[in-house]
Coordinates of C-alpha atoms and ligand atoms in Angstrom, one line a residue:
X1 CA 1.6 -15.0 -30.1
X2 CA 0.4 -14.9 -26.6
X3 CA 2.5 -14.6 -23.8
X4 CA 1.6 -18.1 -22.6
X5 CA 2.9 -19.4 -26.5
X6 CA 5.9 -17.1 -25.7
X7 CA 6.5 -18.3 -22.6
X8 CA 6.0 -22.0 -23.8
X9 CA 3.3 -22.9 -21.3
X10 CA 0.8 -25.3 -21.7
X11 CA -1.9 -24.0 -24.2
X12 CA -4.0 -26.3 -25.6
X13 CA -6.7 -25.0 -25.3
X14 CA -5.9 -21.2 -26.0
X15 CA -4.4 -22.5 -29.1
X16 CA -7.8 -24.7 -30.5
X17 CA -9.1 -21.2 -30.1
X18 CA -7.2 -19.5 -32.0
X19 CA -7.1 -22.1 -34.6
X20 CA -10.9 -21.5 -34.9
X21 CA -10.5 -18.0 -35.0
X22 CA -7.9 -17.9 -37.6
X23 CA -9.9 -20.3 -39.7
X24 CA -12.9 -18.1 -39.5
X25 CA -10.6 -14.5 -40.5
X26 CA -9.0 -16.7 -43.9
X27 CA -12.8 -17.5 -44.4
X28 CA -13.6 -13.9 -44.5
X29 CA -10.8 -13.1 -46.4
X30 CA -11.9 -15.4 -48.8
X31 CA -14.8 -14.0 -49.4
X32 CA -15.0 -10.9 -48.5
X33 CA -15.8 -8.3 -51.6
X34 CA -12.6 -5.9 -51.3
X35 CA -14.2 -2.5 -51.4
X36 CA -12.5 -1.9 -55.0
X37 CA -14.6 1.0 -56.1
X38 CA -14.0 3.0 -52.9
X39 CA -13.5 7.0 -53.5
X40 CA -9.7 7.8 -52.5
X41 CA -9.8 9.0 -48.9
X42 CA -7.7 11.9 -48.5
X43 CA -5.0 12.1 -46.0
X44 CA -6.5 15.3 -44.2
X45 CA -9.0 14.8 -41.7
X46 CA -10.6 18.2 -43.2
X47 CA -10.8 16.2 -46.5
X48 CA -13.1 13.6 -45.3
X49 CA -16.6 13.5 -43.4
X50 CA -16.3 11.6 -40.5
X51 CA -19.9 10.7 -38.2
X52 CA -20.1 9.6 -34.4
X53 CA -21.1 6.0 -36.1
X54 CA -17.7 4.1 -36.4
X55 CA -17.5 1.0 -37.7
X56 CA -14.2 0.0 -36.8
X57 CA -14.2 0.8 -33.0
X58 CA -12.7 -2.5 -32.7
X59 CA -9.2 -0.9 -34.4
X60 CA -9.3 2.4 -33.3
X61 CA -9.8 1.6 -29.7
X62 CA -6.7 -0.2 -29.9
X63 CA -4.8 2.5 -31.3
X64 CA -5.7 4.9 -28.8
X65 CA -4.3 2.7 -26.2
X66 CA -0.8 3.1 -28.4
X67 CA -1.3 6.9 -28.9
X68 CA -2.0 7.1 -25.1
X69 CA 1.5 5.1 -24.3
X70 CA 3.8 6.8 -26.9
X71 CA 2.1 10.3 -24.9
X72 CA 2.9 9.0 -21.4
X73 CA 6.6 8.2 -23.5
X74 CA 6.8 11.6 -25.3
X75 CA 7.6 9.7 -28.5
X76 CA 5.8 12.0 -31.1
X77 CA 6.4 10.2 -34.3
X78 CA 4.2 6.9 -33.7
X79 CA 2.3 9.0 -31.3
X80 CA 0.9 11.1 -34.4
X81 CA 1.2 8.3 -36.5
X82 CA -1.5 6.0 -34.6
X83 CA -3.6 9.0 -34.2
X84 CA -3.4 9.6 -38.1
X85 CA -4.5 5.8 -38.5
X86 CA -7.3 5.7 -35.7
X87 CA -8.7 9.1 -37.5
X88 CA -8.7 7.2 -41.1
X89 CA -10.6 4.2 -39.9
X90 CA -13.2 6.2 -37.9
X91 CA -14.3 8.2 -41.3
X92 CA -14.9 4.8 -43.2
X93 CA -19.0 3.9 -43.8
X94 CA -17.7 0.3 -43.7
X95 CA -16.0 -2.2 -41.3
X96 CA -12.2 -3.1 -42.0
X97 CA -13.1 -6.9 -42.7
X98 CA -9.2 -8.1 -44.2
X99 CA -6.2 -6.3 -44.5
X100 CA -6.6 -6.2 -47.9
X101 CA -9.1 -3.5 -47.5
X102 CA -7.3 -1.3 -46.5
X103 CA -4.6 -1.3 -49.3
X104 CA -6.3 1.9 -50.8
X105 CA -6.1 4.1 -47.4
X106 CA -3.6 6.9 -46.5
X107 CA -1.5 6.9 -43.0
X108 CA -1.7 3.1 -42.4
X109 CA 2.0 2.1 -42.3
X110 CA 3.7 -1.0 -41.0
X111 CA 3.1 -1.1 -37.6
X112 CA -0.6 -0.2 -37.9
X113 CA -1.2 -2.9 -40.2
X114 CA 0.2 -5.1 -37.5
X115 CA -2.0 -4.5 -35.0
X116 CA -4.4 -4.7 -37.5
X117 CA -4.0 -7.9 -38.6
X118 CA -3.7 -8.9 -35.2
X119 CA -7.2 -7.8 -34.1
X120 CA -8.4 -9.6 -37.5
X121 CA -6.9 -12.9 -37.3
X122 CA -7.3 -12.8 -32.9
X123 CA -10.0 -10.4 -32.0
X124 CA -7.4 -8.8 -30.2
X125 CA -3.9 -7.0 -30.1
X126 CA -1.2 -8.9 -27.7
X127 CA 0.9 -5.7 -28.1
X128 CA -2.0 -3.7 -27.0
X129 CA -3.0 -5.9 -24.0
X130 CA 0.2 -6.0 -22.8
X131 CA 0.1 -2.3 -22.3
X132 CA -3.2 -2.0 -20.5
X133 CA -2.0 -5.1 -18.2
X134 CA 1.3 -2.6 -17.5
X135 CA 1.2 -1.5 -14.2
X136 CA 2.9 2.0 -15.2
X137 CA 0.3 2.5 -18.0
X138 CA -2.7 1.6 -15.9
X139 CA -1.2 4.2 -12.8
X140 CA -0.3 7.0 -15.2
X141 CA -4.2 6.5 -16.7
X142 CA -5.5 6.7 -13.4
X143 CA -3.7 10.4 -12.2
X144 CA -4.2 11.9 -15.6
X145 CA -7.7 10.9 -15.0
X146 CA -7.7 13.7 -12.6
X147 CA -8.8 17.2 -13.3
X148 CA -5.7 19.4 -13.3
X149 CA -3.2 16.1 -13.6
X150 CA -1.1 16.2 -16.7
X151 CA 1.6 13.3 -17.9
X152 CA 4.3 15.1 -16.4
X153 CA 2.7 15.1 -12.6
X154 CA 1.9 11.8 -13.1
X155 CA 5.0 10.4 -14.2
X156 CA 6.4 12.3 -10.8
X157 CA 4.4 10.6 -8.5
X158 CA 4.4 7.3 -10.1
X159 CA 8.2 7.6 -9.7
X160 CA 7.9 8.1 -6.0
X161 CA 6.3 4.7 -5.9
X162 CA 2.3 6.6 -5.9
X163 CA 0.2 3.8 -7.1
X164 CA -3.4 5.4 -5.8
X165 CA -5.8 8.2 -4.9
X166 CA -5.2 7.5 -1.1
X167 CA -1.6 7.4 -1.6
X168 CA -1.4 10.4 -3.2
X169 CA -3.8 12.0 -0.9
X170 CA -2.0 10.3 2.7
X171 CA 1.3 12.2 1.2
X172 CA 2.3 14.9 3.1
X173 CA 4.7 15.8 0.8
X174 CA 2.4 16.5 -1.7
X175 CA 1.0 20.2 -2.2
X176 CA -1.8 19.8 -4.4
X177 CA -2.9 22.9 -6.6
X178 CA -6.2 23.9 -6.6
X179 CA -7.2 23.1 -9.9
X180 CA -6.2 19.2 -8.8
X181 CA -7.6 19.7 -5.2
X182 CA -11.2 20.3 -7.2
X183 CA -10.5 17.7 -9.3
X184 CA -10.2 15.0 -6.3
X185 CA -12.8 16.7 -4.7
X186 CA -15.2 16.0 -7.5
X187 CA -13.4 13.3 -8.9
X188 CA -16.8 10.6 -9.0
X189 CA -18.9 13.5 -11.2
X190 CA -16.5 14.9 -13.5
X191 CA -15.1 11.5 -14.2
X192 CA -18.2 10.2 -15.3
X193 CA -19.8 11.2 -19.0
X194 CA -21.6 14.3 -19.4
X195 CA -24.9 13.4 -21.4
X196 CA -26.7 15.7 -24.0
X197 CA -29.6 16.6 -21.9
X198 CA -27.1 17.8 -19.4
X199 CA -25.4 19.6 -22.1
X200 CA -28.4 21.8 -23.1
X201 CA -29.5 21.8 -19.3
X202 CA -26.3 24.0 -19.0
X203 CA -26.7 25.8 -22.3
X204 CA -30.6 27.3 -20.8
X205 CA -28.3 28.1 -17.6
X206 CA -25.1 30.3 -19.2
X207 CA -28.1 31.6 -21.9
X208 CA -30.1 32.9 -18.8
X209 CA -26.7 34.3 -17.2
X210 CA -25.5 36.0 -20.5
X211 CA -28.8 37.4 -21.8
X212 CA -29.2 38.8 -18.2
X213 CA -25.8 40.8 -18.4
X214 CA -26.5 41.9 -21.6
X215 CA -29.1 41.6 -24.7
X216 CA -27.1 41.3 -27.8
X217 CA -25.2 38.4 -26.0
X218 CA -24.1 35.4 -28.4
X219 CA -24.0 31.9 -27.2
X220 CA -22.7 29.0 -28.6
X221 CA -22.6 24.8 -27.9
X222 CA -19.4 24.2 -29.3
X223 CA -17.1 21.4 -28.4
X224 CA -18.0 17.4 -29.1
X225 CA -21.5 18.3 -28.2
X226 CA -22.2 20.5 -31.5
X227 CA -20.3 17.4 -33.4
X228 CA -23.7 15.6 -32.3
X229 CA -22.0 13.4 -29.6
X230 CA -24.1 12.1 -27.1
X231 CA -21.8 12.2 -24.3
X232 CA -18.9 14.1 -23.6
X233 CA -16.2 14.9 -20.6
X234 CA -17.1 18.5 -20.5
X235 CA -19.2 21.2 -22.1
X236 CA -17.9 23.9 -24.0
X237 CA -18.9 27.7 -25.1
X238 CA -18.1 30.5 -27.2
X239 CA -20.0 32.9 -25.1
X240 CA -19.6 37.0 -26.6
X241 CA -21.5 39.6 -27.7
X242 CA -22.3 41.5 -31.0
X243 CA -21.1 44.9 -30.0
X244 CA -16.7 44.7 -30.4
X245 CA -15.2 45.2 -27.2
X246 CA -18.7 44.8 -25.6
X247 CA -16.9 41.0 -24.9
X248 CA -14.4 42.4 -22.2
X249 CA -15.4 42.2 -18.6
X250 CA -18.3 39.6 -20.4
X251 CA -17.2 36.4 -18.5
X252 CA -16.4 38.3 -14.7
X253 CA -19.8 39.0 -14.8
X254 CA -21.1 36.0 -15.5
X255 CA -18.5 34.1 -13.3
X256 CA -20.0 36.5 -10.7
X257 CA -23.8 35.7 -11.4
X258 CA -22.7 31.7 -11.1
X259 CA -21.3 32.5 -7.8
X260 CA -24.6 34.6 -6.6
X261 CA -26.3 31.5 -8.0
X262 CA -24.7 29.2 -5.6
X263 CA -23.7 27.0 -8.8
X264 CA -20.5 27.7 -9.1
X265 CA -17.7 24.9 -7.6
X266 CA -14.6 26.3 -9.4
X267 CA -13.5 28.6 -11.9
X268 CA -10.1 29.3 -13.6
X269 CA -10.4 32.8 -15.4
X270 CA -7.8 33.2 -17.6
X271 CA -8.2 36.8 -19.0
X272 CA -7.4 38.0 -22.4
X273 CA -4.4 37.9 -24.1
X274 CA -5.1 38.6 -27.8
X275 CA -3.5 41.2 -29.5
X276 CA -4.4 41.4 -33.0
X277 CA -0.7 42.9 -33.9
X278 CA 1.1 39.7 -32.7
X279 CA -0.9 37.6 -35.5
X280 CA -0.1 35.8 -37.6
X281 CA 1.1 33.4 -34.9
X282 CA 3.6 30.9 -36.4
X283 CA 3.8 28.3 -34.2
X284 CA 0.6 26.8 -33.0
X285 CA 0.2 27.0 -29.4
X286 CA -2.1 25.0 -27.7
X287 CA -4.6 27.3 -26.0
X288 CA -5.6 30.5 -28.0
X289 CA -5.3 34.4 -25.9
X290 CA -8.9 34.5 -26.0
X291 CA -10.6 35.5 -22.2
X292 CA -11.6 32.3 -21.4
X293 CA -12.8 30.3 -17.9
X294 CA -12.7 26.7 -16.6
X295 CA -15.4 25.8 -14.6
X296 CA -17.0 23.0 -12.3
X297 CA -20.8 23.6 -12.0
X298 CA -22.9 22.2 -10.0
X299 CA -26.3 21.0 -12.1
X300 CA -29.6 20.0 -10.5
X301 CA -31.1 17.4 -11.2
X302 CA -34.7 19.4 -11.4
X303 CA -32.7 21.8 -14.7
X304 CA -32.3 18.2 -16.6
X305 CA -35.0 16.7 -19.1
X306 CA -35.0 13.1 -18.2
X307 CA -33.0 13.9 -15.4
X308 CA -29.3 13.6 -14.7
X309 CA -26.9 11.0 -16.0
X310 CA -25.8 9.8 -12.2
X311 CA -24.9 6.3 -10.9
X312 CA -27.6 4.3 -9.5
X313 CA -28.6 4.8 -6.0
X314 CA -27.0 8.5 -6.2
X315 CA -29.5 10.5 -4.3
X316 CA -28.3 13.4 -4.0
X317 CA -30.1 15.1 -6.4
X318 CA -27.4 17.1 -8.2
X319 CA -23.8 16.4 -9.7
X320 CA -20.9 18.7 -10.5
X321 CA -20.4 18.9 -14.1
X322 CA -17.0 20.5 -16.5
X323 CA -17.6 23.6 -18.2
X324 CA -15.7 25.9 -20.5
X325 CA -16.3 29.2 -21.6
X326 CA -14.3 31.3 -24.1
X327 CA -15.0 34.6 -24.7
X328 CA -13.5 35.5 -28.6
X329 CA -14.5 39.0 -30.0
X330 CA -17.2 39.4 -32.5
X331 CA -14.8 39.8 -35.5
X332 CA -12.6 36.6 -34.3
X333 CA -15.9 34.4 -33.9
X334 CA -16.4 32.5 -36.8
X335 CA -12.0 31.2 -36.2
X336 CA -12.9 31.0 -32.6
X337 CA -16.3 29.2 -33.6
X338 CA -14.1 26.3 -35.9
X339 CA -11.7 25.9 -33.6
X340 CA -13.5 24.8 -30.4
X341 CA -16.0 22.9 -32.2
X342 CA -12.7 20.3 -32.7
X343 CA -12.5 17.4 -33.3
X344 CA -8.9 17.9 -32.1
X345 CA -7.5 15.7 -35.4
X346 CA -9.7 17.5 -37.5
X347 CA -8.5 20.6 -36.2
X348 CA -4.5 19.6 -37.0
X349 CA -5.5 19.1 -39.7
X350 CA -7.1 21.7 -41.0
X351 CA -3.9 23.7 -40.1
X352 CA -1.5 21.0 -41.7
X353 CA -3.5 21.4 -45.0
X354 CA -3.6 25.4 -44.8
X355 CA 0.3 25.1 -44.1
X356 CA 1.2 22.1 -46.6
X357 CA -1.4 22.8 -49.7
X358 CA -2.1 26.6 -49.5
X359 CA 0.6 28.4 -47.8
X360 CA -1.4 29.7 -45.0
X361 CA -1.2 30.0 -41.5
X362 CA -4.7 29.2 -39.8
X363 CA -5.4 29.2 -36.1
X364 CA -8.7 29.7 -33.7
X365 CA -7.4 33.6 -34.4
X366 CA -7.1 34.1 -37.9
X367 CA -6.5 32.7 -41.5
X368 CA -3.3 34.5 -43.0
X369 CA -2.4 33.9 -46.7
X370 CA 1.4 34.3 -47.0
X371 CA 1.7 34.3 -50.6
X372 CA -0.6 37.3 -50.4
X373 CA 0.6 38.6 -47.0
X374 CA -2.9 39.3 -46.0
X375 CA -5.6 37.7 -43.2
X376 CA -8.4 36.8 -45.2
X377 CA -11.6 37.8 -42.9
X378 CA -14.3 35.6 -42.2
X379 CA -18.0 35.9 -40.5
X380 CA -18.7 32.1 -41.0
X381 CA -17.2 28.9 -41.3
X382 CA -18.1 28.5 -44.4
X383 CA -15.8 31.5 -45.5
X384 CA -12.7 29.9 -44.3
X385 CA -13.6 26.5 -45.8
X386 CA -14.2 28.9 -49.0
X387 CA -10.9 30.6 -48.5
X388 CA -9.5 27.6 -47.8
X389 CA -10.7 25.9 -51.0
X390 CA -12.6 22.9 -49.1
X391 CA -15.6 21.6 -49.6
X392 CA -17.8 22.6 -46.4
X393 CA -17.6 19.8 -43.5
X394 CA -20.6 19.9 -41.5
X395 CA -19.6 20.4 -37.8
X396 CA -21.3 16.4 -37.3
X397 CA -19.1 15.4 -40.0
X398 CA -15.6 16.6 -37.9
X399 CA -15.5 13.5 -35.8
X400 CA -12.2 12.9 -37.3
Ligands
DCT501 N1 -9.4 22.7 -28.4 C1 -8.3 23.4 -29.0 N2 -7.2 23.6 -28.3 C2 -7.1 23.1 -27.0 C3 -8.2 22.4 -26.5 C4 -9.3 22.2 -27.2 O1 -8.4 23.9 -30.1 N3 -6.0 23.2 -26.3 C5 -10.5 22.5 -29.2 C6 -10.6 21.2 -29.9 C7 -11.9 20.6 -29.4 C8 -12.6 21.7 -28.6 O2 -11.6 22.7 -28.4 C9 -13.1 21.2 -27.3 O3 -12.1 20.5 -26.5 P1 -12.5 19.2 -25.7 O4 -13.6 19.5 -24.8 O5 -11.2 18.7 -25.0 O6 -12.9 18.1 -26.8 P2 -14.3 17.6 -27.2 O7 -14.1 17.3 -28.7 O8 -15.4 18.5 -26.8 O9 -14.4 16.2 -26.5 P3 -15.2 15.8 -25.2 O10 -16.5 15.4 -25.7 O11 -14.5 14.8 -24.5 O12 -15.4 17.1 -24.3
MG502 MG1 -15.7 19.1 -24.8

């Protein structure tokens, strides 16, 4: 199987290996008690509670390698497919130990089950090694790994022969955008995991902010960080008050008190475009037309208990950190509210299962029942689960 087998080259040792490997995976088979009595897992992320514990990491790391490729290759199908797969393992309370395990589960299909038995009988995926050794993989990982990069920039410089940073940068053909100029700029900080302590460090900030602009302001942790992960790439907010309309103008004003602050690096303020009469919305659009800002703030290391997560010998005392803010109105907060806390797969699907089992349209807006050709309101979660007809998923159970 490896490309040194392929490729007919002398292996004898590689091979003993694998020998021993292989004995020790028909072993396990062997013995292994096959999780017979397991409850069926539902198709639908929304259907299942899925933790930040996952037991097979080993699997699911490999699969986002092969969603990450088929996305750099606009393939959709095995894109979603893989992403399906990855999103099934991760809600399992136990460890995939044979493929027979995992007769009973929903969106494993042929390929899948390949790279899983690969990973079980090697320790490891060729198919998924190959990729990360592929030079166009590893340089289209790198640019998107900028702030402000998408596929489709990366995939044009890659094909002018761009292999780094310094290339990119010594290009004088190259107009960089300022979004992407911040995102070189502060490319060692925002690259690097945002912890929890620096998450609620920048909660007291925006709190101070809001509650100084106005008293009835709402502030919420939303994101990965209210699904109880301990790191993250960014923070986000639903920031808004409890007075309708009170909401407009909310984030200027607290974009300008960041500025007066001296905190703030960048900011993309993209204003509101909701308009209630446009719903229900048919096709989902990635981004909802709530007001909503992209930051880069700049966090001291004083604001932080336990101090901030920075690389060793980093003595500068503060590091730039990804913040977004969106600004919903009080009657869209509870949509809003489910919608940014994510995950992104549970969020899918959420809307495939509105669509598919109950004929309704559901986005970060609104829940629209089109047998009934009503919006159903909502002022919690829980009421659109309800509406919904799900059993309530705890926001630390959407990990999905
Ligand atoms: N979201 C969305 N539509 C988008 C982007 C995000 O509905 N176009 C939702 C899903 C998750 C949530 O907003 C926050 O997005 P991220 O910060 O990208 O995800 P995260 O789960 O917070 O992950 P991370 O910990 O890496 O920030
Ligand atoms: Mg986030």
């Amino acid at each position: 199987f490896t490309d040194s087998m392929r490729e007919g080259r002398p292996v004898a040792v590689e091979t003993r290996h694998l020998i021993q490997v292989r004995k020790k995976y028909i072993e396990k088979c062997r013995t292994s008690p096959t999780p017979t009595a397991v409850a069926t897992v539902s198709q639908y992320a929304c259907q299942r509670r899925t933790t930040t514990e996952n037991n097979n990491k080993i699997f699911t790391d490999a699969f986002e390698v092969l969603v990450e490729i088929y996305e750099f290759n606009e393939i959709e199908g095995p894109c979603l497919a893989f992403r399906r797969a990855a999103s099934v393992l991760k809600s399992l309370p136990w460890a995939v130990q044979c493929l027979g395990d995992t007769h009973n589960l929903p969106c494993l299909g042929e390929h899948t089950k390949a790279i899983m038995e690969e990973i079980l009988q090697y320790g490891r995926s060729f198919e998924v090694e190959k990729i990360l050794s592929d030079e166009r993989y590893q340089t289209l990982k790198l640019f998107t790994s900028v702030f402000g990069v998408g596929p489709k920039t990366a995939e044009k410089w890659y094909r002018r022969g761009l292999r780094s940073f310094s290339e990119i940068l010594a290009d004088r053909s190259i107009r960089l955008n300022r979004m992407q100029q911040s995102g070189f700029q502060h490319y060692g900080d925002i690259s690097r995991a945002v912890s929890k302590a620096e998450a609620l460090a920048l909660r007291n900030i925006i709190d101070e902010a809001v509650h100084a602009i106005t008293p009835d302001a709402v502030l919420a942790l939303t994101g990965g960080f209210r699904r109880g992960k301990e790191f993250g790439h960014d923070v986000d907010f639903i920031v808004t008050t409890t007075e309708m309309g009170k909401e407009e103008g909310l984030l200027p004003r607290i974009i300008d008190k960041l500025t007066k602050e001296g905190i703030l690096l960048y900011c993309d303020y993209q204003a509101s475009t909701f308009d209630i009469s446009k719903l229900p919305s048919r096709r989902f659009e990635a981004m909802d037309h709530f007001a909503k800002c992209f930051l880069i703030l700049r966090l001291e290391d004083s604001q932080v208990g336990g101090g901030l997560h920075i690389a060793e010998g980093d003595i500068r005392g503060w590091r730039a950190v990804r913040v977004d803010l969106v600004s919903p109105p009080m009657d869209r907060y509870a949509f809003a509210l489910l919608g940014w806390s994510g995950s992104r797969q549970f969020e899918r699907d959420l809307r495939r299962f509105a669509r598919m089992e109950r004929h309704m349209l559901l986005d970060n807006h609104a829940l629209y029942d089109k047998t009934k050709k009503e919006f159903l309101a909502a002022t919690t979660e829980k009421d659109i689960f309800a509406h919904l007809g799900l059993e309530y998923i705890e926001p630390w159970q959407r990990n999905a």
